[in-house]
Structure formats: structure tokens, C-alpha cells
CSV table of C-alpha atoms in Angstrom, one decimal:
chain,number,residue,atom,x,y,z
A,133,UNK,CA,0.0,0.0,0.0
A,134,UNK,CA,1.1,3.6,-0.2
A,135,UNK,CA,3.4,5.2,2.8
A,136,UNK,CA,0.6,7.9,2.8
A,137,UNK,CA,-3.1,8.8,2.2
A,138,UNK,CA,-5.0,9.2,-0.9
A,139,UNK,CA,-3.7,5.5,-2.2
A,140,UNK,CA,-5.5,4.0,-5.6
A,141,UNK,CA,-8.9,2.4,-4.3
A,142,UNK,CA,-10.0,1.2,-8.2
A,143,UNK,CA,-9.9,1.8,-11.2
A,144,UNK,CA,-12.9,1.8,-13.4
A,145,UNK,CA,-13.3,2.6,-17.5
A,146,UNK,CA,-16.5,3.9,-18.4
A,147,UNK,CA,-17.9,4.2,-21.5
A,148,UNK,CA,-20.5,6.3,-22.8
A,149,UNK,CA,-21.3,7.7,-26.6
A,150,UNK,CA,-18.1,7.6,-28.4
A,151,UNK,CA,-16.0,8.5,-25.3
A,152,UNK,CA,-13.9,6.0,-23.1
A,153,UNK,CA,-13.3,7.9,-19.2
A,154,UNK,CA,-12.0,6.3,-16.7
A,155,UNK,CA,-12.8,6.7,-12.7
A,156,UNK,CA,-9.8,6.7,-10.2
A,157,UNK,CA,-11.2,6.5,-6.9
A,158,UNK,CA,-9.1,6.6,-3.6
A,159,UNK,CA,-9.1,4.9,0.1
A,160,UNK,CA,-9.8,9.0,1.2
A,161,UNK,CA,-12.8,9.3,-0.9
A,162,UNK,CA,-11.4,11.4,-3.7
A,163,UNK,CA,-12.8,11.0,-7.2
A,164,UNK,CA,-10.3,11.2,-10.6
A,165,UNK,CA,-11.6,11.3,-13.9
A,166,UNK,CA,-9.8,10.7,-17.1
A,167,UNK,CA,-10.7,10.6,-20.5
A,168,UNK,CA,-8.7,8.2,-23.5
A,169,UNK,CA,-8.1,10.0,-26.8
A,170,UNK,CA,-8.2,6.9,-29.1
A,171,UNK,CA,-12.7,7.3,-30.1
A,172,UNK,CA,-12.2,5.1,-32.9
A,173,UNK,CA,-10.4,2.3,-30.9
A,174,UNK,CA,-12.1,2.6,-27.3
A,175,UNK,CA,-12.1,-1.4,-26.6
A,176,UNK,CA,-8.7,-1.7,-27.0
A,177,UNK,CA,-7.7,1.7,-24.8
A,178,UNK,CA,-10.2,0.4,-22.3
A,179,UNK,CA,-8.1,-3.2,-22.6
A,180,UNK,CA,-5.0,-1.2,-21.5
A,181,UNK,CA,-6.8,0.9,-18.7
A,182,UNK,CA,-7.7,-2.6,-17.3
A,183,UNK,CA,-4.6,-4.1,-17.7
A,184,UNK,CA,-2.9,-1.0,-15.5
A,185,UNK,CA,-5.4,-1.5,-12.7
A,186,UNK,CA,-3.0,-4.7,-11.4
A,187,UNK,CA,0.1,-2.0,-10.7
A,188,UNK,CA,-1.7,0.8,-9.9
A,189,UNK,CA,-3.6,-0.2,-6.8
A,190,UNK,CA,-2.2,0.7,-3.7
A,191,UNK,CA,-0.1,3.2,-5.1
A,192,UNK,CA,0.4,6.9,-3.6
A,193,UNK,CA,-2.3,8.8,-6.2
A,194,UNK,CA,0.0,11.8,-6.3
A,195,UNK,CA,3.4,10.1,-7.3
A,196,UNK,CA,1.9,10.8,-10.8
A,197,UNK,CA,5.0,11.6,-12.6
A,198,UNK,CA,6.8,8.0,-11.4
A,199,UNK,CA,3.3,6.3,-12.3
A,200,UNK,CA,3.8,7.9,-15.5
A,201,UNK,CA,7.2,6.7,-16.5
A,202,UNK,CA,6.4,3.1,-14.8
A,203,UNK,CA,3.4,2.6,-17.1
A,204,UNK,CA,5.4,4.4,-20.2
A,205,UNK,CA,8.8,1.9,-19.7
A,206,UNK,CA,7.7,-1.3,-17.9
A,207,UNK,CA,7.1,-3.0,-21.5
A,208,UNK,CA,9.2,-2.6,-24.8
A,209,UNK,CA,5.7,-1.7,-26.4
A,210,UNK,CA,3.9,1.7,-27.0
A,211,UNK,CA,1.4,2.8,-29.2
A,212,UNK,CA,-1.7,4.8,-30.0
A,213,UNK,CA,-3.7,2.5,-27.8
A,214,UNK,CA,-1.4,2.2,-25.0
A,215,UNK,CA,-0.6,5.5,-24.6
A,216,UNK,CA,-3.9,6.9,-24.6
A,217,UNK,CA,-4.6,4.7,-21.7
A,218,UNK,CA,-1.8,6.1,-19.8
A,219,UNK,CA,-3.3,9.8,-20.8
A,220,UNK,CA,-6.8,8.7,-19.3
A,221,UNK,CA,-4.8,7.5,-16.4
A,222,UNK,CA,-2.6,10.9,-16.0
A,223,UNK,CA,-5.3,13.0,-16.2
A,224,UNK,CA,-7.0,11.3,-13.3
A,225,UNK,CA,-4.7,11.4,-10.9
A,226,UNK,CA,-4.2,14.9,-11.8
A,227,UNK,CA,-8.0,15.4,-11.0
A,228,UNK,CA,-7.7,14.0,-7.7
A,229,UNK,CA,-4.5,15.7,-6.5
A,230,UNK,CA,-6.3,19.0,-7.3
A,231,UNK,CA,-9.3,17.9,-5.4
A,232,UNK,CA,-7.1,16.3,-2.6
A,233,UNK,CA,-5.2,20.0,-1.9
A,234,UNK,CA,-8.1,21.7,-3.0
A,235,UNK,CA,-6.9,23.4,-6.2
A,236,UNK,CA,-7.7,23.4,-9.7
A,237,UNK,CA,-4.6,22.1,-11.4
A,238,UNK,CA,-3.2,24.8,-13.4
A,239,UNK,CA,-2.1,25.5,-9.1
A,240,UNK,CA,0.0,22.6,-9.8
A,241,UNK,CA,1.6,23.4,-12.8
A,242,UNK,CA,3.4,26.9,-11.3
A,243,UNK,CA,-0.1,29.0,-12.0
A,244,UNK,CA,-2.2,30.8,-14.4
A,245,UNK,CA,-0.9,33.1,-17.1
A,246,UNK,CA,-4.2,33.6,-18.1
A,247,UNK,CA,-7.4,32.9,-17.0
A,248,UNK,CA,-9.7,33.1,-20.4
A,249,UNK,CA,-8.8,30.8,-23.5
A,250,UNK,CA,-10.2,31.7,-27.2
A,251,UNK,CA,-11.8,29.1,-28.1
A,252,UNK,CA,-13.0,28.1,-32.2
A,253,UNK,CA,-16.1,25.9,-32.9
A,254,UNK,CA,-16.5,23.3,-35.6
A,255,UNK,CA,-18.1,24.1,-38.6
A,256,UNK,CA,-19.4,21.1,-40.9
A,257,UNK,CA,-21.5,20.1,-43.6
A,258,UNK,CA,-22.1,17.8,-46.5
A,259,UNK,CA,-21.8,20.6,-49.2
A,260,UNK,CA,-20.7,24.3,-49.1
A,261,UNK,CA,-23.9,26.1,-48.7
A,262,UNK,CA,-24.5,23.7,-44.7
A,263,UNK,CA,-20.5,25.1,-44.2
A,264,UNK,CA,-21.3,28.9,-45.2
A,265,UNK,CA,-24.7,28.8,-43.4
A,266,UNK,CA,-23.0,27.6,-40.0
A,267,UNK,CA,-20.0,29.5,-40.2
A,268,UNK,CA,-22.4,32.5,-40.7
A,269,UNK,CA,-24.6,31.4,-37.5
A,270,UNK,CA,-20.9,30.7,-35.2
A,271,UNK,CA,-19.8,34.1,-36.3
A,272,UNK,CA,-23.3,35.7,-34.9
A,273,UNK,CA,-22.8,33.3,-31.7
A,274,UNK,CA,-19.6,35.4,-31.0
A,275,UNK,CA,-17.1,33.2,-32.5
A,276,UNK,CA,-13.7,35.4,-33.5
A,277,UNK,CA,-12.8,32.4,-35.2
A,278,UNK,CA,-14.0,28.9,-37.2
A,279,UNK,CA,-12.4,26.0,-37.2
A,280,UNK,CA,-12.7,21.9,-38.3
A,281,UNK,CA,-13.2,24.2,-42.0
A,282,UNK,CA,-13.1,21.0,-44.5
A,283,UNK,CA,-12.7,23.1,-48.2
A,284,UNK,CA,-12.7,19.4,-49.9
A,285,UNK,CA,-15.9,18.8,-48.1
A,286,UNK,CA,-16.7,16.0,-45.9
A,287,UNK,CA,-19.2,14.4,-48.2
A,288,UNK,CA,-20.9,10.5,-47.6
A,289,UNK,CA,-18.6,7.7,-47.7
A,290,UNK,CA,-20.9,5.8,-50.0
A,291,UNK,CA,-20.5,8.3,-52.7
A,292,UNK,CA,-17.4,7.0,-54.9
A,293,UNK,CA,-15.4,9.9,-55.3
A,294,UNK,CA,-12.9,10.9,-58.0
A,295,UNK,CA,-12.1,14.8,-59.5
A,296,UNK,CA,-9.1,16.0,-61.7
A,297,UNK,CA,-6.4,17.5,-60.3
A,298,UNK,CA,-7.2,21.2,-61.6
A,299,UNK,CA,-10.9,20.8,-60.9
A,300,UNK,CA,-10.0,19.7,-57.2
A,301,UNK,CA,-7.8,22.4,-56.5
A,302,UNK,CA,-10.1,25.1,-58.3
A,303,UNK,CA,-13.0,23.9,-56.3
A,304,UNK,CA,-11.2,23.7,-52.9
A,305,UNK,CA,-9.7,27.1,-53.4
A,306,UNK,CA,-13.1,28.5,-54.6
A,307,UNK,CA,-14.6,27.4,-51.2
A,308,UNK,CA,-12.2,28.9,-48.6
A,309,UNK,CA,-13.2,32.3,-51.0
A,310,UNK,CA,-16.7,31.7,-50.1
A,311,UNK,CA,-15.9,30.9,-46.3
A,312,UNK,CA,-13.9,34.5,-46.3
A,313,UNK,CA,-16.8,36.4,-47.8
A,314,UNK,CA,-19.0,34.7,-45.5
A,315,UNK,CA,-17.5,35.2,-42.2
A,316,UNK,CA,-16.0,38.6,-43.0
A,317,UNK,CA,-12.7,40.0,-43.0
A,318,UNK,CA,-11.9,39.8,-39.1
A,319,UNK,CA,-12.4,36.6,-38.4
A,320,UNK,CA,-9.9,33.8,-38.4
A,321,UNK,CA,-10.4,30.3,-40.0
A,322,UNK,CA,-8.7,27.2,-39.3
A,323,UNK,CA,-8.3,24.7,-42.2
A,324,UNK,CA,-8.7,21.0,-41.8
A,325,UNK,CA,-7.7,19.2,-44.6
A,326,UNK,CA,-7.8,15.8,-42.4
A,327,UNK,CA,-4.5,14.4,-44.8
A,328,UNK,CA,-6.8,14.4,-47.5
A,329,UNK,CA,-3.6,15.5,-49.8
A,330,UNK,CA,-0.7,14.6,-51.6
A,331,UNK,CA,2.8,17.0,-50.9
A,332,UNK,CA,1.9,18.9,-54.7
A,333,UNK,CA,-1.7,19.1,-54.0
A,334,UNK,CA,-0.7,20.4,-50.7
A,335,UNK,CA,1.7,22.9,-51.9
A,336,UNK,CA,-0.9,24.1,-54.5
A,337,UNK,CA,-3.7,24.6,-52.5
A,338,UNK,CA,-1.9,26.5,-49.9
A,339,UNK,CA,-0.4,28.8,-52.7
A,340,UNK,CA,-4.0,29.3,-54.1
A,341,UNK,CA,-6.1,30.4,-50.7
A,342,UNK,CA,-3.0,32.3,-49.0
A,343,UNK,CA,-4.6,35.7,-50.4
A,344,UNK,CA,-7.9,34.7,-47.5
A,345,UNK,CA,-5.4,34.5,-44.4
A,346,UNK,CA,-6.0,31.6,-42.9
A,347,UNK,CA,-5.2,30.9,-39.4
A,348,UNK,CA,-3.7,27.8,-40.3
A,349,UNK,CA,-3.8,24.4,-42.3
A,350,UNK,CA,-3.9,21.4,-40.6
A,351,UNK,CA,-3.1,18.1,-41.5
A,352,UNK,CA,-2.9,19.2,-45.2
A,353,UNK,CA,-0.8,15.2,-45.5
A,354,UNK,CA,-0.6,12.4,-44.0
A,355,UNK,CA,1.2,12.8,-40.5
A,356,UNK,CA,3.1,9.6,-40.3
A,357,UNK,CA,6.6,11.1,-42.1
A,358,UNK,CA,7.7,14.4,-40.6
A,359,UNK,CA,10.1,14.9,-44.0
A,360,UNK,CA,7.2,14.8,-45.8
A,361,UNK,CA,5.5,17.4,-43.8
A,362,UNK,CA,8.8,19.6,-43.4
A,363,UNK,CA,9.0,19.4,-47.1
A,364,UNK,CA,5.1,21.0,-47.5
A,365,UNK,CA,6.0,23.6,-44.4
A,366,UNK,CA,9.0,25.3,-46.5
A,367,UNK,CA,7.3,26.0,-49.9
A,368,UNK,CA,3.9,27.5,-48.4
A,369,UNK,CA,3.5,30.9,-47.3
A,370,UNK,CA,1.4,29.7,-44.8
A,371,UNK,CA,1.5,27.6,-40.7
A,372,UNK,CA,1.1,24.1,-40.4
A,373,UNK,CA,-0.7,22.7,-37.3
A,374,UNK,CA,-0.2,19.1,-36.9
A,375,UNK,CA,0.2,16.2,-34.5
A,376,UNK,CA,-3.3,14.9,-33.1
A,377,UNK,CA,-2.5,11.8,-33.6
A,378,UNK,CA,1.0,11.8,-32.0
A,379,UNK,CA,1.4,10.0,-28.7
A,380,UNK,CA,4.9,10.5,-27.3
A,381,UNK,CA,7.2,13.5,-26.6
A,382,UNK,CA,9.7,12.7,-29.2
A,383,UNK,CA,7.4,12.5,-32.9
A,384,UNK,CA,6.8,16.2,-31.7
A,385,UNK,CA,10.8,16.6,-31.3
A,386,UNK,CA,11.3,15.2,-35.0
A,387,UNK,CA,8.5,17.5,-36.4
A,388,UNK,CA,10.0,20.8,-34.4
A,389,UNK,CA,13.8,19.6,-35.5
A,390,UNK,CA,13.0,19.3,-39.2
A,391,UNK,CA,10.5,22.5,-39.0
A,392,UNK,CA,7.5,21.1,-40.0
A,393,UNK,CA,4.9,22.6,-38.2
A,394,UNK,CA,4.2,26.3,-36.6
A,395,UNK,CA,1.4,25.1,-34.5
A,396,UNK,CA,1.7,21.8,-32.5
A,397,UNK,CA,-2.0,20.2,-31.9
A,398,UNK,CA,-1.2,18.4,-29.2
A,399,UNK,CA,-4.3,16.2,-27.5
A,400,UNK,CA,-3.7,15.6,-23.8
A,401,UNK,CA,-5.9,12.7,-24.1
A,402,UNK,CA,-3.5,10.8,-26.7
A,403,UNK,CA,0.4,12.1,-25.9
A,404,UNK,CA,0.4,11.1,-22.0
A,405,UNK,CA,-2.0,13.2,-20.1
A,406,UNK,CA,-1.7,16.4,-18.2
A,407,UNK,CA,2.3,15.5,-17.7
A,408,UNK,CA,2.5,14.8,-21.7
A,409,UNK,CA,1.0,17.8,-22.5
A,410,UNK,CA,3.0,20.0,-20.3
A,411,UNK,CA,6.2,18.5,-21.4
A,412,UNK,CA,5.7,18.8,-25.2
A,413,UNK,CA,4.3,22.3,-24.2
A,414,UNK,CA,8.0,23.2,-22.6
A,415,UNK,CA,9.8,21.8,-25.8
A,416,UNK,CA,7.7,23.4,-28.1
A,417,UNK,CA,8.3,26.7,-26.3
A,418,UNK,CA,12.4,26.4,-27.2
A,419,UNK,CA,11.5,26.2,-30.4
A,420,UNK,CA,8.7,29.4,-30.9
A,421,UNK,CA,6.5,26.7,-31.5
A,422,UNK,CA,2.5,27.9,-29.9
A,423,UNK,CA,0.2,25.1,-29.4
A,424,UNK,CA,-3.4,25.0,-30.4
A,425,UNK,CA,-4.5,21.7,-28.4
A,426,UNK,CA,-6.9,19.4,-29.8
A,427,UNK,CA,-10.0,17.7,-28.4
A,428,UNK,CA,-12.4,16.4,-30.6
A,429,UNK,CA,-14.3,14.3,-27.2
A,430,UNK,CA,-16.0,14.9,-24.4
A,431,UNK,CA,-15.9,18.2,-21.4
A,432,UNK,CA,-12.9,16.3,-19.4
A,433,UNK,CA,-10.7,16.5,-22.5
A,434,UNK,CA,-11.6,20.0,-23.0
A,435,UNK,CA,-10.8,20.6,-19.0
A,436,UNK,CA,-7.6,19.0,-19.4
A,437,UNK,CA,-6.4,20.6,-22.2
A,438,UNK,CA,-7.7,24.5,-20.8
A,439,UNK,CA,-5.6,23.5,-17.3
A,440,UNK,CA,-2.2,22.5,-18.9
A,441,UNK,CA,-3.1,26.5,-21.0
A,442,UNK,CA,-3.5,28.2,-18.0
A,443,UNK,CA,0.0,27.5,-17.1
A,444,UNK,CA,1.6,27.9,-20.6
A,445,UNK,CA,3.2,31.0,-22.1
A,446,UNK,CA,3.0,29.3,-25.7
A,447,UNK,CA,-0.7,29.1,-26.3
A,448,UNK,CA,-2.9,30.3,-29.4
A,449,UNK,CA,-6.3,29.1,-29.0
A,450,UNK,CA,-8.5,25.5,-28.3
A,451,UNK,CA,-10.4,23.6,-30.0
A,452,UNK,CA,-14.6,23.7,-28.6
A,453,UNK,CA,-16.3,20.6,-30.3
A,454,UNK,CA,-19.1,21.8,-30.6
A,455,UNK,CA,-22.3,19.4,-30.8
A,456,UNK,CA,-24.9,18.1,-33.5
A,457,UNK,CA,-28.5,19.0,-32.6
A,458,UNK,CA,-30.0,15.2,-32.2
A,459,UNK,CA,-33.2,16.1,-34.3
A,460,UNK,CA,-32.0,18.5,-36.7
A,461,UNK,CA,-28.5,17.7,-37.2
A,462,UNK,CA,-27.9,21.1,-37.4
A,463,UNK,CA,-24.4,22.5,-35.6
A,464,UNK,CA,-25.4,24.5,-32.0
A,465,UNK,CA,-22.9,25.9,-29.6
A,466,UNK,CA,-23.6,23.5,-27.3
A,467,UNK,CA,-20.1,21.1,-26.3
A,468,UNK,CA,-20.2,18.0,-27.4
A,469,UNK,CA,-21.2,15.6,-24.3
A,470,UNK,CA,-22.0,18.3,-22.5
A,471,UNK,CA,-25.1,15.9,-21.0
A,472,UNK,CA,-22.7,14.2,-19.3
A,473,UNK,CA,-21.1,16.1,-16.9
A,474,UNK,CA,-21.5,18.7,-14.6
A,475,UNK,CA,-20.1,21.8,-15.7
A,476,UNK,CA,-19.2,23.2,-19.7
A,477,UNK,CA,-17.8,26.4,-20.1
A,478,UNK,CA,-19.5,28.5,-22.2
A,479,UNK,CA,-17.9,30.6,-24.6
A,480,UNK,CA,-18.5,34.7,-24.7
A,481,UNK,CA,-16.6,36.9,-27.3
A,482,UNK,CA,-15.0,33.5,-28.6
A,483,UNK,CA,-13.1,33.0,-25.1
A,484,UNK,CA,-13.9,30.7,-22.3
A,485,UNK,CA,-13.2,30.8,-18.7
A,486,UNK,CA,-10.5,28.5,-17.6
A,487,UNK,CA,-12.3,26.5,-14.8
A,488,UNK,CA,-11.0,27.3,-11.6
A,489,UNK,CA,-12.7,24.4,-9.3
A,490,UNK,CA,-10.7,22.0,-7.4
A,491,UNK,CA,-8.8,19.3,-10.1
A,492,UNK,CA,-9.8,19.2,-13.4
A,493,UNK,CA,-13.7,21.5,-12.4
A,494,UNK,CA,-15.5,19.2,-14.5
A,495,UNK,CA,-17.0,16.0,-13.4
A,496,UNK,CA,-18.7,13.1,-15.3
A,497,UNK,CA,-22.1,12.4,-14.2
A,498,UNK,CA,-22.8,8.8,-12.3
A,499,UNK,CA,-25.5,8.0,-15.2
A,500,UNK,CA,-23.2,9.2,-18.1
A,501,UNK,CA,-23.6,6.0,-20.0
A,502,UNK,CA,-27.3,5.8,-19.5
A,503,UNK,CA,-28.0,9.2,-20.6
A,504,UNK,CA,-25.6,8.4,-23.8
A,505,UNK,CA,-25.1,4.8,-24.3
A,506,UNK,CA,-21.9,3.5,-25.8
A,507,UNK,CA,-21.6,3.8,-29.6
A,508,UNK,CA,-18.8,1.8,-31.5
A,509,UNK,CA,-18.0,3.7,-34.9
A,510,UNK,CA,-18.3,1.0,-37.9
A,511,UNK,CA,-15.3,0.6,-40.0
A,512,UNK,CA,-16.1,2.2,-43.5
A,513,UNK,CA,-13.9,4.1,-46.1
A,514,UNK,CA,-14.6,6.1,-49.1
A,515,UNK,CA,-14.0,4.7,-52.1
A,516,UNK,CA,-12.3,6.3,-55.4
A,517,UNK,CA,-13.5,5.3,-58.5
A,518,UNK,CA,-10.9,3.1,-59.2
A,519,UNK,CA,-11.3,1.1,-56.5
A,520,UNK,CA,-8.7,2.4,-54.0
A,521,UNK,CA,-9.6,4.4,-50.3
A,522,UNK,CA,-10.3,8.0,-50.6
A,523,UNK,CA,-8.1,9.4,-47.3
A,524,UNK,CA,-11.3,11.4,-45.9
């Protein structure tokens, strides 16, 4: 058992909707919740969160960075899956040490540079005219900026897809025009191309929409080879963010040494926690490198990503999933899982107040998985029309 108090009573994973959480609770009482990054995968994250539970009972909850490296080095094996276990993990004890001293956790970290984050909602829709009517209606919200901005359209998988090279850039480029006329000249939009490109389509479009000042393009490529990316990043007049789907300190390092990125998207919920975070956070710093976190899940990611900004010099602005209306399937400002817990910050001028609660100031509700019951995402691509996967 641990020397002191607050040792690890259970662990529990919990899933509800498309989210995987995970409930730390200790022999004092205190409740830790955590959140795993890996949606598409949550059996397998929840495998790993299970598999911890045999070393981390009976541990000290607040020896969180040891826990950390124990659960990062006791095997030869990492991985997407494993890691975001560990983040679920991280984050929880981070929850609980806050609530255990009585301090929200940005306390922990050395304190608040800030107390407000600017915050940018998704737009979506099937075809341009959904996209420029909800990027009209954030703007009105109070928005100062759109994000999760698709130009190649996230249109149905079932629809076989194939366009020219010239027509594909002409009709990409033609739509971030449309956004900019839409949303006015003030207001700052963040591209998603969701590595929907090759390095010359890439360098194309970026040359084609730079006159519209976009915030940034993400993911214009696939992420897996950081030359790759380096090699888009220096013939665009324009910043890449990149690196959702990075799990460790060091495939940020590789991206920062070969220049490949101006905006790191790190998810706290993927690349180790609330420690992760903070420690690609401090390396991206040396490098001039501001980070724009990600968080396409649930209230506790969003917590955990505003408490590691708190207590960062290095920080732009954070992604606010917003929700789909249930009836409608229209866009609303409403968070994303926001039925599930007890507290959402709401946005107000396009900023957001960083909670200041005890731990992470957002709690999942006891009935979260009966009020949204578990979803697993089918496995389905798009196709091209000769027969190949449209990256989408």
C-alpha cells in the first residue's frame, strides 16, 4: 500500500457515446476522472486501462510523474492505444491531487498566465452552402474564429469519389473564398484538410487560398513522415498545425527539428496526459512553437487541455467541439457531451473561462452512460472510382 493517504482504491473505465473515461477512486474518498483520446479504438484503450489497474492499486495517487514513466517503460511496447490509456490515467490522478489539496490544477503546474482561453467551434456540412450557413450562424454566436473548416468537403462515404487534379484544387480554393466572404474579413479560420492531400496538392492549395489568411492548415498530409510534412512547411507561405495523432514527446521533437509545423496540436488525451501535455508544451516553447490543443471528445478533455493552458506561455487558442443538434442535425454551440457532466464552459466573445474548481472543475455524471449509451464507430472508407480508399 502507499506510505501515505490518498492511495489508488479502483480503477474503473466507463464508456458512454463515443468517449472511453476512466474513474480513479481513492481509500480518502477522492474521485479522478480521465478521459482516453483513441474514439475510434475505445475497446482496445479500455483493454489497456484494465490491464494497468494490477500495478496501480495501492499506489500513492499523487506520485503521478513516477506512475507515469512506470506505465510508459515497464514494456518494450507503445502505441496509439497504449498511450492513450496512460493519458486517461494521467489525467485522473491529476483530478484527484487537485481535489485532494483543493486546487484546480493549473495551481499545480506553477499558475495561471491567463485565465480566459479563445476558443473556435466546428463548422461542418455535406456541401458548401451547410458550411457557409453555419459559419455565418458561429460568427453571430460570438465566435472570432471557425475552425474543423473541410474546403474538400466532408461528403458520404458511400458516394465514390474521384475529381481532376485542376478541378480539385479550383473547387477547394473557390470554397475557402466563399468561407472568407461569409465570415468577414476579421475573423480567423482554421483549415482541416484531415491528410486528404498529396505534398503537390498540398503545396498548391496552400499557394492558391494564402490571399484569404488563414489561421492555419492542418493536417494538409498524411502525419506519419515528418520529412514529408517539413517538405510541405517550406514551400507554403502559410502555418502548419499538426500532430493529433501523436502519442509521445519525441514525434513532436522530430516535427520541431525538421521545421514542419508552426502550431503543434497536441491532445492531452493521446500524448500522456496532463504530464505529456506539459512537457511537449515546454519543448515546443524552445522552439517558438505555440500550441493550439486538440479535443475532438468529451468536457474532461476539454478541461484537461484549458488547465495544462493556464500555465503555458506558448498558447494560441482550443479547440470547442461543438455538438450536433439530435433532431435537426444542425451545428449549435452547445459542447459535445455536455449531457454528461456537470459543468461546460461557455464561450463569450470566442473566449472561455478557464475552470478554476478544485482538479480538473469538470466532473462526469454517475449516469453518463445511460444518458448516452456506448456507440462503436463502424469501420467504413470512401472509395475512389478506381477502386482504391479516398483518405477522408
Amino acid at each position: 500500500m502507499a506510505p501515505s493517504q490518498h492511495a489508488i482504491k479502483s480503477i474503473t473505465p466507463i464508456l458512454a457515446d463515443k468517449f472511453l473515461f476512466v474513474r480513479i477512486e481513492t481509500d480518502t474518498g477522492i474521485v479522478g476522472y480521465g478521459e482516453a483520446g483513441i474514439w475510434s479504438q475505445t475497446h482496445v484503450a479500455l483493454s489497456v486501462i484494465e490491464r494497468f489497474t494490477d500495478y496501480l492499486v495501492g499506489k500513492n495517487a499523487f506520485d503521478i510523474e513516477h506512475h507515469w514513466n512506470a506505465l510508459h517503460r515497464f514494456s518494450y511496447f507503445q502505441g496509439l492505444a497504449i498511450n492513450s490509456g496512460i493519458s486517461a490515467v494521467d489525467i485522473a490522478l491529476w483530478d484527484i491531487k487537485g481535489k485532494a489539496l483543493g486546487v484546480p490544477i493549473f495551481e499545480l503546474l506553477g499558475g495561471a498566465c491567463r485565465t480566459k482561453a479563445r476558443v473556435y467551434p466546428h463548422v461542418r456540412g455535406k456541401t458548401l452552402d451547410a458550411i457557409l450557413q453555419d459559419a455565418r450562424w458561429k460568427v453571430k454566436q460570438g465566435f472570432t474564429a471557425v475552425g474543423h473548416l473541410n474546403p474538400f468537403l466532408d461528403e458520404d462515404k458511400d458516394t465514390v469519389y474521384f475529381k481532376t487534379y485542376a478541378g480539385k484544387m479550383r473547387d477547394a480554393i473557390e470554397n475557402v473564398r466563399k468561407v472568407r466572404e461569409a465570415v468577414g474579413p476579421d475573423v480567423d479560420i482554421a483549415l482541416e484538410l484531415h491528410r486528404r492531400l498529396s505534398p503537390t496538392e498540398a503545396i498548391t492549395f496552400c499557394d492558391g487560398v494564402k490571399e484569404y489568411f488563414p489561421l492555419f492548415i492542418e493536417d494538409p498530409i498524411r502525419p506519419e513522415n515528418p520529412g514529408a510534412m517539413a517538405r510541405v512547411a517550406k514551400k507554403i507561405m502559410l502555418p502548419i498545425a499538426t500532430g493529433e495523432r501523436l502519442c509521445t514527446l519525441y514525434e513532436f521533437h522530430a516535427l520541431f527539428e525538421q521545421e514542419a509545423l508552426e502550431y503543434a496540436r497536441v491532445d492531452p488525451a493521446l500524448c500522456g496526459g496532463i504530464t505529456g501535455m506539459k512537457k511537449v508544451a515546454a519543448l515546443a516553447e524552445a522552439y517558438h512553437i505555440q500550441l493550439v490543443p486538440h479535443n475532438p471528445l468529451s468536457p474532461i478533455g476539454l478541461a484537461a487541455c484549458l488547465q495544462v493552458v493556464a500555465a503555458i506561455p506558448n498558447f494560441l487558442i482550443q479547440e470547442y467541439t461543438t455538438a450536433l443538434d439530435a433532431e435537426s442535425h444542425n451545428e449549435i454551440s452547445e459542447h459535445v457531451g455536455a449531457n454528461i457532466v456537470d459543468y461546460v464552459p461557455l464561450p463569450e466573445g470566442g473566449f472561455v473561462d478557464i475552470p478554476n474548481r478544485p482538479g480538473l472543475g469538470i466532473n462526469l455524471l454517475d449516469d453518463a452512460p445511460t444518458i448516452s449509451a456506448p456507440v462503436v464507430l463502424p469501420i467504413k472508407v470512401r472509395k475512389h472510382h478506381d477502386g482504391f480508399i479516398v483518405d477522408q
